[in-house]
Coordinates of C-alpha atoms and ligand atoms in Angstrom, one line a residue:
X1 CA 175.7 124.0 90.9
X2 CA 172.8 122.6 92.9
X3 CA 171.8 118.9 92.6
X4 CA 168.0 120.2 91.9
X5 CA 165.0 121.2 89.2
X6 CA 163.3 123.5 89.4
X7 CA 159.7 123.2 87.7
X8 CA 157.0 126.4 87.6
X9 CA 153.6 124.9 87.8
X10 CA 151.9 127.7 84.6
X11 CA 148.8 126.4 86.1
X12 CA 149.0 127.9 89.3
X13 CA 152.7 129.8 88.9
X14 CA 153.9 128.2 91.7
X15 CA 157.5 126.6 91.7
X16 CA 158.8 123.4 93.1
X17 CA 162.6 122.6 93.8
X18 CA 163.0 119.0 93.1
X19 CA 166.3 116.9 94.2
X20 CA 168.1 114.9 91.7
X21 CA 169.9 112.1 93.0
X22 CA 171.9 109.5 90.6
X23 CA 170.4 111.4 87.4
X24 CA 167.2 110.7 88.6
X25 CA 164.5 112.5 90.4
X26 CA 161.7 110.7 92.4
X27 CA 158.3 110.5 90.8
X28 CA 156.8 110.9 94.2
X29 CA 158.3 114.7 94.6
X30 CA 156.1 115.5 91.4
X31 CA 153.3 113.8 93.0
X32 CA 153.6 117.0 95.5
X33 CA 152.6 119.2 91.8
X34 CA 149.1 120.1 92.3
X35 CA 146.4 122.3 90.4
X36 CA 144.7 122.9 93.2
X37 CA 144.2 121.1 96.5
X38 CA 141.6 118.5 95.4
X39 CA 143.4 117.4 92.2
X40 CA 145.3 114.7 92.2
X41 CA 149.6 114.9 91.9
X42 CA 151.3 114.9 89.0
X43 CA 152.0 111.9 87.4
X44 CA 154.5 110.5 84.9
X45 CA 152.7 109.2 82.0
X46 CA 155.5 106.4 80.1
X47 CA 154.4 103.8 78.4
X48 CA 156.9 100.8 78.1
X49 CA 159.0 102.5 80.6
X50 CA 161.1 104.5 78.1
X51 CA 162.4 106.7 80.8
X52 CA 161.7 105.3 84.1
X53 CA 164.1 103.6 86.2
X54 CA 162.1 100.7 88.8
X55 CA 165.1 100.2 90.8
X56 CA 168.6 100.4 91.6
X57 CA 170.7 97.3 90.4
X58 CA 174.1 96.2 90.1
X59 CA 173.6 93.3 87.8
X60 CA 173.7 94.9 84.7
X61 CA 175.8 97.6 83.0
X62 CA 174.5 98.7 79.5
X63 CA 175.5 101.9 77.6
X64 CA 173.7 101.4 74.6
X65 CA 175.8 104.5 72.4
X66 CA 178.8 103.2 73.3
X67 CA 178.0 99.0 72.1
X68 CA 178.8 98.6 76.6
X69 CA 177.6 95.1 78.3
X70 CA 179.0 94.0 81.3
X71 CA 177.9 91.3 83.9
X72 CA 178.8 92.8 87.5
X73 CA 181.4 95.1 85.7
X74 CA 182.9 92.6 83.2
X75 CA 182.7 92.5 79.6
X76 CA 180.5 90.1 77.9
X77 CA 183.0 89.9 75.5
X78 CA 186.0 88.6 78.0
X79 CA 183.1 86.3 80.0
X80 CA 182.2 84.8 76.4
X81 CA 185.5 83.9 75.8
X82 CA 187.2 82.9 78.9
X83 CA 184.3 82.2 81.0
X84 CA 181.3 79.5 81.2
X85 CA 177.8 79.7 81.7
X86 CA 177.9 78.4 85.2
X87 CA 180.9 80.7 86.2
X88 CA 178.6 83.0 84.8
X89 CA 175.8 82.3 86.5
X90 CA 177.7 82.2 89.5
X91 CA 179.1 85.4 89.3
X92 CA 175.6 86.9 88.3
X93 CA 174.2 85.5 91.5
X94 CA 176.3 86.0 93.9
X95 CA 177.6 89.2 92.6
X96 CA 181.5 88.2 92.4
X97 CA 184.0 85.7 90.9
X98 CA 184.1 82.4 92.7
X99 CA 186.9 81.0 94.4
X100 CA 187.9 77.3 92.9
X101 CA 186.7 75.7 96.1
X102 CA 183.2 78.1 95.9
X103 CA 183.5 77.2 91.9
X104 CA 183.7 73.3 92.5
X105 CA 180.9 73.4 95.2
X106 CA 178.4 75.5 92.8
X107 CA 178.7 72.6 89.6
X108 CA 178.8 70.1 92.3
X109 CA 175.5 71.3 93.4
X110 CA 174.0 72.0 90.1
X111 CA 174.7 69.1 88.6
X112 CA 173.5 67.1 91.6
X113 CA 169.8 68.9 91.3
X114 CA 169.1 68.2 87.6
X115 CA 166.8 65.5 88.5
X116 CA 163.1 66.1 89.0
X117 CA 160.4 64.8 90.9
X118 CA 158.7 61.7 89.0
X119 CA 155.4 63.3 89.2
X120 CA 157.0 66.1 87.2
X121 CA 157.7 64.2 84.1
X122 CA 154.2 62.4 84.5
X123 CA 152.5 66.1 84.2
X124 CA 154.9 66.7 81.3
X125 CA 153.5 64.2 79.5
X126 CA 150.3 64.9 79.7
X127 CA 150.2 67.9 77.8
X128 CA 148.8 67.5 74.2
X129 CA 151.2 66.0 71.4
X130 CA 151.8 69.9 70.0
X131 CA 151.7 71.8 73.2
X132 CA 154.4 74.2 72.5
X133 CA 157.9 73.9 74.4
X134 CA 157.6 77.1 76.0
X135 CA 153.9 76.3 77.3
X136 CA 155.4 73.3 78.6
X137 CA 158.4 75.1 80.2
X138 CA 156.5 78.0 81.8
X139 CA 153.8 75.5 83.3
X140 CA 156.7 73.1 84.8
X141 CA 158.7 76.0 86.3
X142 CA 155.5 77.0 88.0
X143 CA 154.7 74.0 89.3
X144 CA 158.1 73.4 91.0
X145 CA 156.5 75.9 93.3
X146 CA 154.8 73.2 94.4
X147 CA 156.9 70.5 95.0
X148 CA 159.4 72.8 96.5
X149 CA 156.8 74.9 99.6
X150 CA 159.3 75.7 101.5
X151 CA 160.4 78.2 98.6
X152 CA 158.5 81.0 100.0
X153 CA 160.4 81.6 102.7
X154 CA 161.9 84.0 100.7
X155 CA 164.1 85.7 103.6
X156 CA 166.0 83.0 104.8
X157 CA 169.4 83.2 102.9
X158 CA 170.1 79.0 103.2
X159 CA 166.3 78.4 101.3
X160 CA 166.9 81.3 98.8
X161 CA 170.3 79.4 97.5
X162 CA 168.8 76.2 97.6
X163 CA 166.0 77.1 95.1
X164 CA 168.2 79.3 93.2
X165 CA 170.6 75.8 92.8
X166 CA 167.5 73.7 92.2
X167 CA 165.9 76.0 89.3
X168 CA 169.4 76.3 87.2
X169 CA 170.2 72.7 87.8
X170 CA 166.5 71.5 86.4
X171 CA 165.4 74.0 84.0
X172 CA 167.7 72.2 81.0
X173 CA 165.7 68.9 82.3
X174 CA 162.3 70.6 81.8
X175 CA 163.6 72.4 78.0
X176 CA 164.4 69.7 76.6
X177 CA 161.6 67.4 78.0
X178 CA 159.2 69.6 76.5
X179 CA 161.4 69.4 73.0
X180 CA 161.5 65.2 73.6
X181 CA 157.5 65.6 73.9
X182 CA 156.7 67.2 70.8
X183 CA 158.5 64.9 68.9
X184 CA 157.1 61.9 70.8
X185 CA 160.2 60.5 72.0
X186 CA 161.4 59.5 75.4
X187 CA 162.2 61.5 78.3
X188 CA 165.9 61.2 78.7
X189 CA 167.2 61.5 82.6
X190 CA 170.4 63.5 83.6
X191 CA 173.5 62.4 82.9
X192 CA 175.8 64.0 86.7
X193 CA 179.0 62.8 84.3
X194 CA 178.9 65.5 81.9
X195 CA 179.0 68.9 82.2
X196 CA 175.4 71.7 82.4
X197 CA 175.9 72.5 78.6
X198 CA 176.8 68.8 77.6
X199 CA 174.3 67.3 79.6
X200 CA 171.3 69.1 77.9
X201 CA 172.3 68.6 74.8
X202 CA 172.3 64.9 75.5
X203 CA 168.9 65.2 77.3
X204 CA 167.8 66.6 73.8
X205 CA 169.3 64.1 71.6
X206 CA 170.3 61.2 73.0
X207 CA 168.8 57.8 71.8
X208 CA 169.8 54.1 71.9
X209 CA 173.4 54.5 72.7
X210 CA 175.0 54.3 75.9
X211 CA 176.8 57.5 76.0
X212 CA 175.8 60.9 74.3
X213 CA 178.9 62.6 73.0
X214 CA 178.6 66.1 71.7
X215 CA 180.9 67.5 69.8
X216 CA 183.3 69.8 72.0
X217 CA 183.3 72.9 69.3
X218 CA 179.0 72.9 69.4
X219 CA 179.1 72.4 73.5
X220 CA 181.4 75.3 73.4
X221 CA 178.8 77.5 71.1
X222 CA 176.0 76.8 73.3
X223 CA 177.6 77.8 76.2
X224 CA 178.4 80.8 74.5
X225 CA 174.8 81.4 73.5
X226 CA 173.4 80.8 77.2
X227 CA 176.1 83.6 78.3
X228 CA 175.2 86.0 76.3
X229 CA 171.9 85.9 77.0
X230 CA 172.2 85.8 81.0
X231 CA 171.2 89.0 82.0
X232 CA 170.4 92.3 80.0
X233 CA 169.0 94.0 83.1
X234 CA 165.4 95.7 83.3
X235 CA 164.1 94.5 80.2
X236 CA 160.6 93.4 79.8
X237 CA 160.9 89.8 81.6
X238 CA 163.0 90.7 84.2
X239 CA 160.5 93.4 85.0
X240 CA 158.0 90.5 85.3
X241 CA 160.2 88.4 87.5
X242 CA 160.3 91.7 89.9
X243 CA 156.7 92.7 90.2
X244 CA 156.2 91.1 93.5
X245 CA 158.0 88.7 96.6
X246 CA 156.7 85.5 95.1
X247 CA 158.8 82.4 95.2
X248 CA 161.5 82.4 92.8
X249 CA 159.7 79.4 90.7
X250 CA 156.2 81.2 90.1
X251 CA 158.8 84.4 89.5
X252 CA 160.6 82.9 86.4
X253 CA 157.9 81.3 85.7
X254 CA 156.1 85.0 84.8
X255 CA 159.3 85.4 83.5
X256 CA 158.7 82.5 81.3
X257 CA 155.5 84.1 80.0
X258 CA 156.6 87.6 79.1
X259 CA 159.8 85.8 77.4
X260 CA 157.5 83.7 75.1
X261 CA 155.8 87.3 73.6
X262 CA 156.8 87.8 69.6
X263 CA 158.2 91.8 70.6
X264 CA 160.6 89.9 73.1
X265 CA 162.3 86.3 72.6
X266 CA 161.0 86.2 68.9
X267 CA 163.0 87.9 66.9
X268 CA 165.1 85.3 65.7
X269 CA 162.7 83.0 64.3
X270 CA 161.4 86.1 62.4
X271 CA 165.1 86.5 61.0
X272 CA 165.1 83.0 59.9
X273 CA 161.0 83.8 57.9
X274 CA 162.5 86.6 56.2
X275 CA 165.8 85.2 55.4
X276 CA 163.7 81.9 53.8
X277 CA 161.6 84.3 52.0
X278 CA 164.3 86.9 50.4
X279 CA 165.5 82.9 49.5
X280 CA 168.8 84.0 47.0
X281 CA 171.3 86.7 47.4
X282 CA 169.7 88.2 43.9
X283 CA 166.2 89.4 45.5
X284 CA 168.2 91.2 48.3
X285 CA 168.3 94.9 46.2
X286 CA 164.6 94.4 46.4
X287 CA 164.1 93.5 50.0
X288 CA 166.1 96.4 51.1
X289 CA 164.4 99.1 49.2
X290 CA 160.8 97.4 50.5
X291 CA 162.7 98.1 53.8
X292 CA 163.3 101.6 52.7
X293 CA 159.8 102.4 51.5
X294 CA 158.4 101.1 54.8
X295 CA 156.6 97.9 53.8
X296 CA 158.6 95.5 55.9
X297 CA 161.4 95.6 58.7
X298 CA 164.7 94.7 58.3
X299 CA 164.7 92.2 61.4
X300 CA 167.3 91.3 63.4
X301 CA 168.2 95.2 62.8
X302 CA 167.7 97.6 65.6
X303 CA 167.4 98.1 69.2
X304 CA 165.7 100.0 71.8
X305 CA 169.4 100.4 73.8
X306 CA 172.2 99.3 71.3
X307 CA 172.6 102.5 68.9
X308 CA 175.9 101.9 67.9
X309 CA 176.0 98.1 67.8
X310 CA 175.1 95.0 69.8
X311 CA 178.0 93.4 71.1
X312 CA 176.4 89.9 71.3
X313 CA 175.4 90.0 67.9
X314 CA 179.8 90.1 67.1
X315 CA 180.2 87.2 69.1
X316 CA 177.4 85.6 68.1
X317 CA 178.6 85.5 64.3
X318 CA 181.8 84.2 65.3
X319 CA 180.0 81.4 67.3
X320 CA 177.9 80.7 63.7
X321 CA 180.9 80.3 62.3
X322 CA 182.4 77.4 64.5
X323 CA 179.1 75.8 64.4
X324 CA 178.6 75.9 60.7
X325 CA 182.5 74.3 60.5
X326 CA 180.8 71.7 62.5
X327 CA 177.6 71.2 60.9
X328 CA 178.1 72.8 57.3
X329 CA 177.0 75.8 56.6
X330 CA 173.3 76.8 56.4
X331 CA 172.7 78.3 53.2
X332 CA 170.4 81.2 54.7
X333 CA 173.7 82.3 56.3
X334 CA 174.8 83.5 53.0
X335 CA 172.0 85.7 52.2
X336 CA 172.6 86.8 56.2
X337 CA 175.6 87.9 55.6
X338 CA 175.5 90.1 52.1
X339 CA 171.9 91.8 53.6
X340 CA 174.4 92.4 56.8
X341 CA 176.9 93.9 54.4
X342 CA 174.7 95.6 52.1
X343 CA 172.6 97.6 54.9
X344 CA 175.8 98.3 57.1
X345 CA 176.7 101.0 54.2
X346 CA 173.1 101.8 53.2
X347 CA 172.4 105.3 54.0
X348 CA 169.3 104.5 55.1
X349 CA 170.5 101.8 57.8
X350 CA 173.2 103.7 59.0
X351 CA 171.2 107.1 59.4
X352 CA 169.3 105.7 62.2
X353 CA 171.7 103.9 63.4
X354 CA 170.5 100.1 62.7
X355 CA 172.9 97.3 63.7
X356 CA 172.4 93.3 63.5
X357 CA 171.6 92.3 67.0
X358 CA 171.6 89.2 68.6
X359 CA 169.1 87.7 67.0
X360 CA 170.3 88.4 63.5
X361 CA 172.9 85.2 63.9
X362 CA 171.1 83.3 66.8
X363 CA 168.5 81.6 64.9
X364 CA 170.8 80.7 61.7
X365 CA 173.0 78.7 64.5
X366 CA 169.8 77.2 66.5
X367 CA 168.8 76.0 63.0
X368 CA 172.1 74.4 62.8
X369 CA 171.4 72.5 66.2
X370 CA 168.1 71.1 64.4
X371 CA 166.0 73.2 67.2
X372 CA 162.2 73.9 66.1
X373 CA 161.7 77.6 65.5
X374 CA 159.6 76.7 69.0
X375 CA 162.6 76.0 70.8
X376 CA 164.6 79.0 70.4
X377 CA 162.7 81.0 73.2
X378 CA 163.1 77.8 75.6
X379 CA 167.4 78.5 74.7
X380 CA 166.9 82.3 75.6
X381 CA 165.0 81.3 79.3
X382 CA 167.4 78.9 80.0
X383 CA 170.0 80.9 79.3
X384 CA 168.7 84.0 81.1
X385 CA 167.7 82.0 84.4
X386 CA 170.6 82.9 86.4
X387 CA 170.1 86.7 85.5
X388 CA 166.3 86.9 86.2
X389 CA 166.9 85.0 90.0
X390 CA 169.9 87.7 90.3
X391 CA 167.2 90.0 89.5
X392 CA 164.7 88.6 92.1
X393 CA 167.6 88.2 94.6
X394 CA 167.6 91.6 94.5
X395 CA 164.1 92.3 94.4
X396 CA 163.6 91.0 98.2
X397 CA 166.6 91.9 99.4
X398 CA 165.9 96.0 98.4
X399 CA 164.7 97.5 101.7
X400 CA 163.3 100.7 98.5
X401 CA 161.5 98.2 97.0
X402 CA 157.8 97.7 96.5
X403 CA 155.9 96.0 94.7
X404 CA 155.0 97.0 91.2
X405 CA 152.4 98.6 90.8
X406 CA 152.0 101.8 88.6
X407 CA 149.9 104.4 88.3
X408 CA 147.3 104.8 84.9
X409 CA 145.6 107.7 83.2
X410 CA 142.0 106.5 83.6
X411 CA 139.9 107.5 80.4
X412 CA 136.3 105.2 81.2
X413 CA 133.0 106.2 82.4
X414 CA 132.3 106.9 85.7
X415 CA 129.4 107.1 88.2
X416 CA 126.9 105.3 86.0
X417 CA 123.8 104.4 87.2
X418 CA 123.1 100.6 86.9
X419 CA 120.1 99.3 85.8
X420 CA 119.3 95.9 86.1
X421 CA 118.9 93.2 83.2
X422 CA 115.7 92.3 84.0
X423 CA 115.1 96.0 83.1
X424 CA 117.7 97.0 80.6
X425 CA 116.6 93.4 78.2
X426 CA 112.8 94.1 78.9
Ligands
ACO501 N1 164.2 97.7 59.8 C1 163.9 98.9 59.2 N2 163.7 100.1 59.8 C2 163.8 100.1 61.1 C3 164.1 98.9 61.8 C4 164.3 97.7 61.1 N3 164.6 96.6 61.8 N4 164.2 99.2 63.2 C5 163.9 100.5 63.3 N5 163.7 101.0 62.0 C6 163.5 102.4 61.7 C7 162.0 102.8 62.0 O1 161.2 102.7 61.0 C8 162.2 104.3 62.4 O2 162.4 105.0 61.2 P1 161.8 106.5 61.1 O3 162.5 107.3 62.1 O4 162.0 106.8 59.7 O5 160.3 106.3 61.5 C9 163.6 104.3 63.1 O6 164.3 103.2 62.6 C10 163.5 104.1 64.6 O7 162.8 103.0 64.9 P2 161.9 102.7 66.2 O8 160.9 101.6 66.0 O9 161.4 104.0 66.8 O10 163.0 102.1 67.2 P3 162.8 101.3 68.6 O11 163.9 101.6 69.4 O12 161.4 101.7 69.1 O13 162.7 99.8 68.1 C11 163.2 97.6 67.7 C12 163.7 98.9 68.4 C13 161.8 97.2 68.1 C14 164.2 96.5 68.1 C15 163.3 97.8 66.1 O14 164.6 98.2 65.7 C16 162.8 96.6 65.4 O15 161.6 96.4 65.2 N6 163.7 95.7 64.9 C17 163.4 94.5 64.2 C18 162.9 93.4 65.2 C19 164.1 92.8 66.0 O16 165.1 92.4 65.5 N7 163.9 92.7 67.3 C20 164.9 92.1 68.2 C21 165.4 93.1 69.2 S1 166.7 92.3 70.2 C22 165.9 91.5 71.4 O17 164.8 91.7 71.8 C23 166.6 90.3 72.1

């Protein structure tokens, strides 16, 4: 067996041997395809990326048939239950398992960067009264950029982990600023006493007293949350963080942006619209068959990768459930569950292979936290920072790498004779 295609040009009848390598081949060897000598190679023509692999990564493992996510080869289900986000975040980073002492010194140096330049929380406030939290998120990440210059020295390893530190330590600060600001309350500081997951819920809710307590069951939950949404390598914002060597701040920042898009981070507040709308467990018959004639989407059903199941969306329901014993339970989650069971053995459902996926669940629990439908996305970033700067860690450190920049199909005008206005309006 050769390692190789072979592909017969029927324009010209010519045949090309092209290597495979990894269960790839290289869309430059089809650029050597020609019609004739003139012509332009032959390109690959995928919108979305369907089929294209931008690099070679060992963040991420996903076999979408099989239900398969792992973080640097370990389950998500064993990190969400014996692990935390920061051991997470860690390990996504730096590729391995820290040691205690390594452990110790990363939350040491976290917690000890939450802070943020004054001027920072001056800016904040000077967005408009409804500026939306993830606005407000992507334009503070960016402008860390500023305030941290030295950033773009992007190959020194000793300035890489500083800003890698800095942006996980401060991007809970800037979340749940941007949540304190829309409901015109005051900023509250870091508290360095409590842990990353504690500490932003008390940034978030705090008020008169002297200590924030969360309750241990919802700190648990969110952590949970933020480490299933860590990495879920080359999706669409990850692909943004990658497109070029920028600083890691205007990086996330992008990634920020393509995050806040309704086809990406979303989904869940969608879930919660529908749920509100099928409103009682009696109009759910009807739902489902206007699923089934096409009218609407079942969302929260489907994915592009998971075809047998997500397996965030299983430990996300069992998170909903210790949040609800903590909070009561949110009557939506009732209707959630009997559409879950009801289109599980629909024929329809299971044909093509449509599963809940994490954003079936997410937005019931968020609710439960008293988020905004605005704040759900600001969760998913800050969750998925220590995966995207994984992402861009590897990004400059790929000696294959370039920067993104595909190829199109061009289908305008060309050579057009340009006539002047003063002719073309007289
Ligand atoms: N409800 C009803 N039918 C669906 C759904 C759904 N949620 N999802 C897919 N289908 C149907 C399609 O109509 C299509 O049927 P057909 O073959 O009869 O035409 C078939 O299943 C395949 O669907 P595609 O759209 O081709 O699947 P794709 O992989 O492109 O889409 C997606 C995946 C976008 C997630 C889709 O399942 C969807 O829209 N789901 C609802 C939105 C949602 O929950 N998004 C969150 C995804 S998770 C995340 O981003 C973090």
């Amino acid at each position: 067996m050769t390692d190789s295609l072979t592909v017969r040009d029927n324009r010209t009848g010519q045949e090309y041997d092209v290597p495979i390598a990894d269960g790839a081949i290289k869309a430059a060897d089809l650029g050597k395809i020609k019609a004739d000598e003139d012509s332009p190679g032959l390109a690959i023509y995928d919108p979305g990326f369907v089929n294209t692999a931008s690099c070679r990564s060992s963040v991420t493992y996903i076999d979408g048939e099989k239900g398969i996510l792992e973080y640097r080869g370990y389950p998500i289900e064993q990190l969400a239950e014996k692990s935390s986000f920061l051991e997470v975040a860690y390990l996504l980073v730096h590729g391995e398992l820290p040691s205690q002492t390594q452990h110790e010194q990363w939350v040491h140096d976290i917690t000890f960067h939450t802070f943020v330049h004054e001027n920072v929380k001056t800016f904040m406030q000077g967005f408009r009264y409804d500026a939306h939290p993830m606005g407000m998120l992507m334009a503070g990440t960016g402008a860390l950029s500023t305030f941290y210059p030295d950033a773009r020295n992007i190959n020194d390893h000793d300035v890489r982990y500083l800003q890698i530190i800095r942006m996980i330590a401060k991007m809970p600060t800037l979340g749940a600023w941007a949540f304190r600001h829309a409901q015109g309350k005051p900023y509250v500081y870091p508290d360095n006493e409590l842990s990353y997951t504690e500490n932003f819920l008390a940034m978030l809710f705090k008020m008169s007293e002297q200590k924030y307590n969360a309750d241990e069951r919802l700190v648990k939950a969110l952590d949970v949350l933020f480490i299933l949404h860590a990495d879920h390598e080359q999706n669409c914002s990850a692909n943004a963080v990658r497109s070029s060597q920028v600083d890691p701040y205007s990086a996330v920042a992008a990634g920020i942006g393509a995050l806040y898009g309704p086809l990406h981070g979303g989904a869940n507040e969608s879930v919660l619209r529908m749920l509100r709308r099928i409103g009682t467990k009696d109009n759910i018959p009807d739902f489902i068959n206007g699923v089934k004639n096409g009218d609407e989407r079942l969302m929260g059903f489907g994915h592009r990768v998971y075809k047998n199941y997500d397996p965030r969306a299983r430990i996300i329901k069992k998170a909903a459930e210790d949040v609800f014993e903590v909070t009561g339970t949110n009557p939506l989650l009732d209707i959630a569950l009997e559409l879950e069971k009801i289109a599980l053995e629909d024929e329809y459902f299971v044909s093509r292979k449509l599963y809940p996926n994490v954003d079936f669940y997410s937005g019931l629990i968020y609710e439960a936290f008293q988020f905004p439908p605005e704040m759900f996305t600001v969760l998913f970033a800050i969750g998925r920072t220590p995966g995207w700067l994984a992402q861009w860690l590897e990004l400059v450190q790929d000696k294959e790498q370039k920067i993104a920049r595909p190829k199109q199909i061009y289908t305008g005008d060309r050579e057009l004779t340009f006539t002047p206005a003063s002719e073309r309006w007289a």
